Amino acid sequence: MAFSANPLSLSVPEPVFESWLRDTGYLEILDQRTTDLHRHSSTTAAAATTASSDTAVTNSAAAAVSISNGVFVLIFSRIGTLLSLLTLNPFAKLTSDDFSGDTPSWTLQFVGSFDSYSFPSSPSQARLRVHENVKRYARNYASLFVLFFACCLYQKLLALVGLISCLALWDVLKLCGDRWGLEQHPVIKQSLIRISQCATAVILFCTNVQMALFSALAVSYVVMIVHASFRKLTPSKQSTSKDGNRRVLRS
């Protein structure tokens, strides 16, 4: 979210300003306002098309062309909004602090109700939703990736065996290093580490663990982008502070 420079305004860093918007609940207001404006403009355009068709009843072909043009414009605008999701970086504003704290509720907050979803009216609204929802539900998306990766390993038992073998290999190396005192022999220790790295790479490649990982990443990324772009910015809890501002209480 970029703002043009204004010499009459205070210079506030963008992360601080976005944090203020998030704490006071104005991100949700901005998202809802954008949706309402788009719905109002669509209703106005439809009413204008109906009025023009009523005044030109004799020219039914022109009315049909006008309606079809409006449908095509709506379809292409939505396709453009979906294509814009391919060009943005959903992790641009993600920080390590977003993974701390409790995981949002899967039913009440992450999934929500049917009214919690709407098609983004513009690429800017889709970008706002994706960046904010990825920050809010980072732990949920990480859990989904682990679940998808486990499902991929279950479908590919050879990859599961390869991954367990790699973990066992490094565990044995650590136990042997502690028992044999390899800390006092750095050359031997580094040689064993290099050999273990090569063996790990060969095992992962031969058992197609990389394909299971790629499949889990692809499915998780698609689910994250679709959910984050269609999920409305609705705060879970709100309270009013003494200065009258709305504050979002995150569990």
GROMACS .gro file of C-alpha atoms in nm, residues 10-184:
model
  175
   10LEU     CA    1   0.374   1.385   0.894
   11SER     CA    2   0.623   1.135   0.764
   12VAL     CA    3   0.497   0.801   0.902
   13PRO     CA    4   0.674   0.477   0.802
   14GLU     CA    5   0.453   0.248   0.598
   15PRO     CA    6   0.477  -0.052   0.839
   16VAL     CA    7   0.376   0.173   1.131
   17PHE     CA    8   0.082   0.315   0.935
   18GLU     CA    9  -0.036  -0.032   0.831
   19SER     CA   10  -0.004  -0.151   1.191
   20TRP     CA   11  -0.225   0.140   1.299
   21LEU     CA   12  -0.480   0.053   1.030
   22ARG     CA   13  -0.478  -0.309   1.146
   23ASP     CA   14  -0.509  -0.227   1.517
   24THR     CA   15  -0.794   0.020   1.469
   25GLY     CA   16  -0.985  -0.206   1.231
   26TYR     CA   17  -0.973   0.029   0.932
   27LEU     CA   18  -0.840  -0.242   0.702
   28GLU     CA   19  -1.172  -0.423   0.739
   29ILE     CA   20  -1.360  -0.098   0.674
   30LEU     CA   21  -1.152  -0.032   0.363
   31ASP     CA   22  -1.214  -0.382   0.229
   32GLN     CA   23  -1.589  -0.366   0.293
   33ARG     CA   24  -1.613  -0.016   0.147
   34THR     CA   25  -1.439  -0.126  -0.172
   35THR     CA   26  -1.680  -0.419  -0.208
   36ASP     CA   27  -1.984  -0.195  -0.150
   37LEU     CA   28  -1.865   0.062  -0.403
   38HIS     CA   29  -1.811  -0.206  -0.666
   39ARG     CA   30  -2.155  -0.354  -0.599
   40HIS     CA   31  -2.313  -0.006  -0.620
   41SER     CA   32  -2.138   0.071  -0.950
   42SER     CA   33  -2.249  -0.262  -1.095
   43THR     CA   34  -2.609  -0.196  -0.988
   44THR     CA   35  -2.599   0.152  -1.136
   45ALA     CA   36  -2.462   0.023  -1.465
   46ALA     CA   37  -2.728  -0.247  -1.480
   47ALA     CA   38  -3.001   0.010  -1.410
   48ALA     CA   39  -2.866   0.238  -1.680
   49THR     CA   40  -2.864  -0.049  -1.927
   50THR     CA   41  -3.223  -0.137  -1.837
   51ALA     CA   42  -3.335   0.225  -1.878
   52SER     CA   43  -3.169   0.259  -2.215
   53SER     CA   44  -3.325  -0.064  -2.331
   54ASP     CA   45  -3.670   0.056  -2.214
   55THR     CA   46  -3.635   0.378  -2.413
   56ALA     CA   47  -3.534   0.186  -2.720
   57VAL     CA   48  -3.777  -0.101  -2.718
   58THR     CA   49  -3.789  -0.108  -3.094
   59ASN     CA   50  -3.416  -0.169  -3.115
   60SER     CA   51  -3.390  -0.502  -2.931
   61ALA     CA   52  -3.070  -0.595  -3.110
   62ALA     CA   53  -2.888  -0.290  -2.969
   63ALA     CA   54  -3.013  -0.373  -2.618
   64ALA     CA   55  -2.889  -0.730  -2.650
   65VAL     CA   56  -2.549  -0.609  -2.770
   66SER     CA   57  -2.528  -0.366  -2.477
   67ILE     CA   58  -2.607  -0.640  -2.225
   68SER     CA   59  -2.361  -0.880  -2.382
   69ASN     CA   60  -2.090  -0.613  -2.379
   70GLY     CA   61  -2.151  -0.557  -2.008
   71VAL     CA   62  -2.124  -0.930  -1.940
   72PHE     CA   63  -1.798  -0.954  -2.136
   73VAL     CA   64  -1.654  -0.654  -1.951
   74LEU     CA   65  -1.742  -0.816  -1.616
   75ILE     CA   66  -1.591  -1.149  -1.720
   76PHE     CA   67  -1.268  -0.993  -1.847
   77SER     CA   68  -1.234  -0.773  -1.540
   78ARG     CA   69  -1.262  -1.077  -1.314
   79ILE     CA   70  -1.014  -1.270  -1.527
   80GLY     CA   71  -0.775  -0.976  -1.496
   81THR     CA   72  -0.819  -0.976  -1.120
   82LEU     CA   73  -0.739  -1.349  -1.103
   83LEU     CA   74  -0.436  -1.307  -1.329
   84SER     CA   75  -0.307  -1.029  -1.106
   85LEU     CA   76  -0.276  -1.285  -0.826
   86LEU     CA   77   0.000  -1.455  -1.026
   87THR     CA   78   0.214  -1.139  -1.020
   88LEU     CA   79   0.205  -1.055  -0.650
   89ASN     CA   80   0.423  -1.188  -0.373
   90PRO     CA   81   0.195  -1.311  -0.091
   91PHE     CA   82   0.487  -1.325   0.152
   92ALA     CA   83   0.599  -0.964   0.097
   93LYS     CA   84   0.476  -0.845   0.438
   94LEU     CA   85   0.506  -1.172   0.628
   95THR     CA   86   0.734  -1.165   0.933
   96SER     CA   87   0.850  -1.420   1.184
   97ASP     CA   88   0.622  -1.265   1.446
   98ASP     CA   89   0.320  -1.379   1.243
   99PHE     CA   90   0.404  -1.741   1.333
  100SER     CA   91   0.409  -1.669   1.706
  101GLY     CA   92   0.102  -1.681   1.923
  102ASP     CA   93  -0.198  -1.908   1.900
  103THR     CA   94  -0.338  -2.053   1.578
  104PRO     CA   95  -0.664  -1.882   1.471
  105SER     CA   96  -0.976  -2.094   1.502
  106TRP     CA   97  -1.025  -2.315   1.198
  107THR     CA   98  -1.404  -2.295   1.198
  108LEU     CA   99  -1.486  -1.946   1.325
  109GLN     CA  100  -1.194  -1.744   1.188
  110PHE     CA  101  -1.013  -1.934   0.913
  111VAL     CA  102  -1.314  -2.088   0.736
  112GLY     CA  103  -1.589  -1.860   0.862
  113SER     CA  104  -1.938  -1.847   0.715
  114PHE     CA  105  -2.060  -1.818   0.359
  115ASP     CA  106  -2.087  -1.440   0.396
  116SER     CA  107  -1.717  -1.422   0.480
  117TYR     CA  108  -1.623  -1.467   0.113
  118SER     CA  109  -1.664  -1.247  -0.191
  119PHE     CA  110  -1.494  -1.208  -0.526
  120PRO     CA  111  -1.229  -0.931  -0.510
  121SER     CA  112  -1.358  -0.633  -0.703
  122SER     CA  113  -1.015  -0.517  -0.822
  123PRO     CA  114  -0.650  -0.624  -0.825
  124SER     CA  115  -0.575  -0.373  -0.548
  125GLN     CA  116  -0.840  -0.527  -0.322
  126ALA     CA  117  -0.712  -0.877  -0.399
  127ARG     CA  118  -0.360  -0.765  -0.310
  128LEU     CA  119  -0.480  -0.609   0.017
  129ARG     CA  120  -0.666  -0.925   0.115
  130VAL     CA  121  -0.381  -1.160   0.028
  131HIS     CA  122  -0.115  -0.965   0.217
  132GLU     CA  123  -0.333  -0.923   0.527
  133ASN     CA  124  -0.483  -1.274   0.534
  134VAL     CA  125  -0.143  -1.437   0.488
  135LYS     CA  126  -0.025  -1.248   0.797
  136ARG     CA  127  -0.337  -1.341   0.996
  137TYR     CA  128  -0.355  -1.709   0.901
  138ALA     CA  129   0.015  -1.789   0.857
  139ARG     CA  130   0.001  -2.071   1.112
  140ASN     CA  131  -0.309  -2.218   0.946
  141TYR     CA  132  -0.144  -2.219   0.604
  142ALA     CA  133   0.171  -2.377   0.751
  143SER     CA  134  -0.043  -2.651   0.910
  144LEU     CA  135  -0.214  -2.713   0.576
  145PHE     CA  136   0.125  -2.753   0.407
  146VAL     CA  137   0.230  -3.013   0.666
  147LEU     CA  138  -0.099  -3.194   0.612
  148PHE     CA  139  -0.065  -3.194   0.233
  149PHE     CA  140   0.297  -3.308   0.258
  150ALA     CA  141   0.195  -3.594   0.486
  151CYS     CA  142  -0.077  -3.694   0.238
  152CYS     CA  143   0.175  -3.691  -0.048
  153LEU     CA  144   0.412  -3.911   0.151
  154TYR     CA  145   0.125  -4.147   0.230
  155GLN     CA  146   0.048  -4.176  -0.140
  156LYS     CA  147   0.417  -4.233  -0.220
  157LEU     CA  148   0.545  -4.485   0.033
  158LEU     CA  149   0.887  -4.496  -0.130
  159ALA     CA  150   0.928  -4.123  -0.063
  160LEU     CA  151   0.823  -4.177   0.298
  161VAL     CA  152   1.083  -4.452   0.338
  162GLY     CA  153   1.348  -4.228   0.182
  163LEU     CA  154   1.267  -3.938   0.414
  164ILE     CA  155   1.276  -4.161   0.722
  165SER     CA  156   1.606  -4.309   0.603
  166CYS     CA  157   1.760  -3.961   0.572
  167LEU     CA  158   1.644  -3.865   0.919
  168ALA     CA  159   1.782  -4.192   1.059
  169LEU     CA  160   2.113  -4.136   0.881
  170TRP     CA  161   2.168  -3.796   1.040
  171ASP     CA  162   2.055  -3.924   1.378
  172VAL     CA  163   2.309  -4.207   1.362
  173LEU     CA  164   2.578  -3.959   1.258
  174LYS     CA  165   2.500  -3.740   1.560
  175LEU     CA  166   2.506  -4.037   1.799
  176CYS     CA  167   2.834  -4.163   1.657
  177GLY     CA  168   2.985  -3.816   1.677
  178ASP     CA  169   2.896  -3.789   2.046
  179ARG     CA  170   3.025  -4.139   2.124
  180TRP     CA  171   3.348  -4.117   1.928
  181GLY     CA  172   3.429  -3.761   2.022
  182LEU     CA  173   3.445  -3.627   1.667
  183GLU     CA  174   3.454  -3.270   1.801
  184GLN     CA  175   3.823  -3.329   1.868
   0.00000   0.00000   0.00000
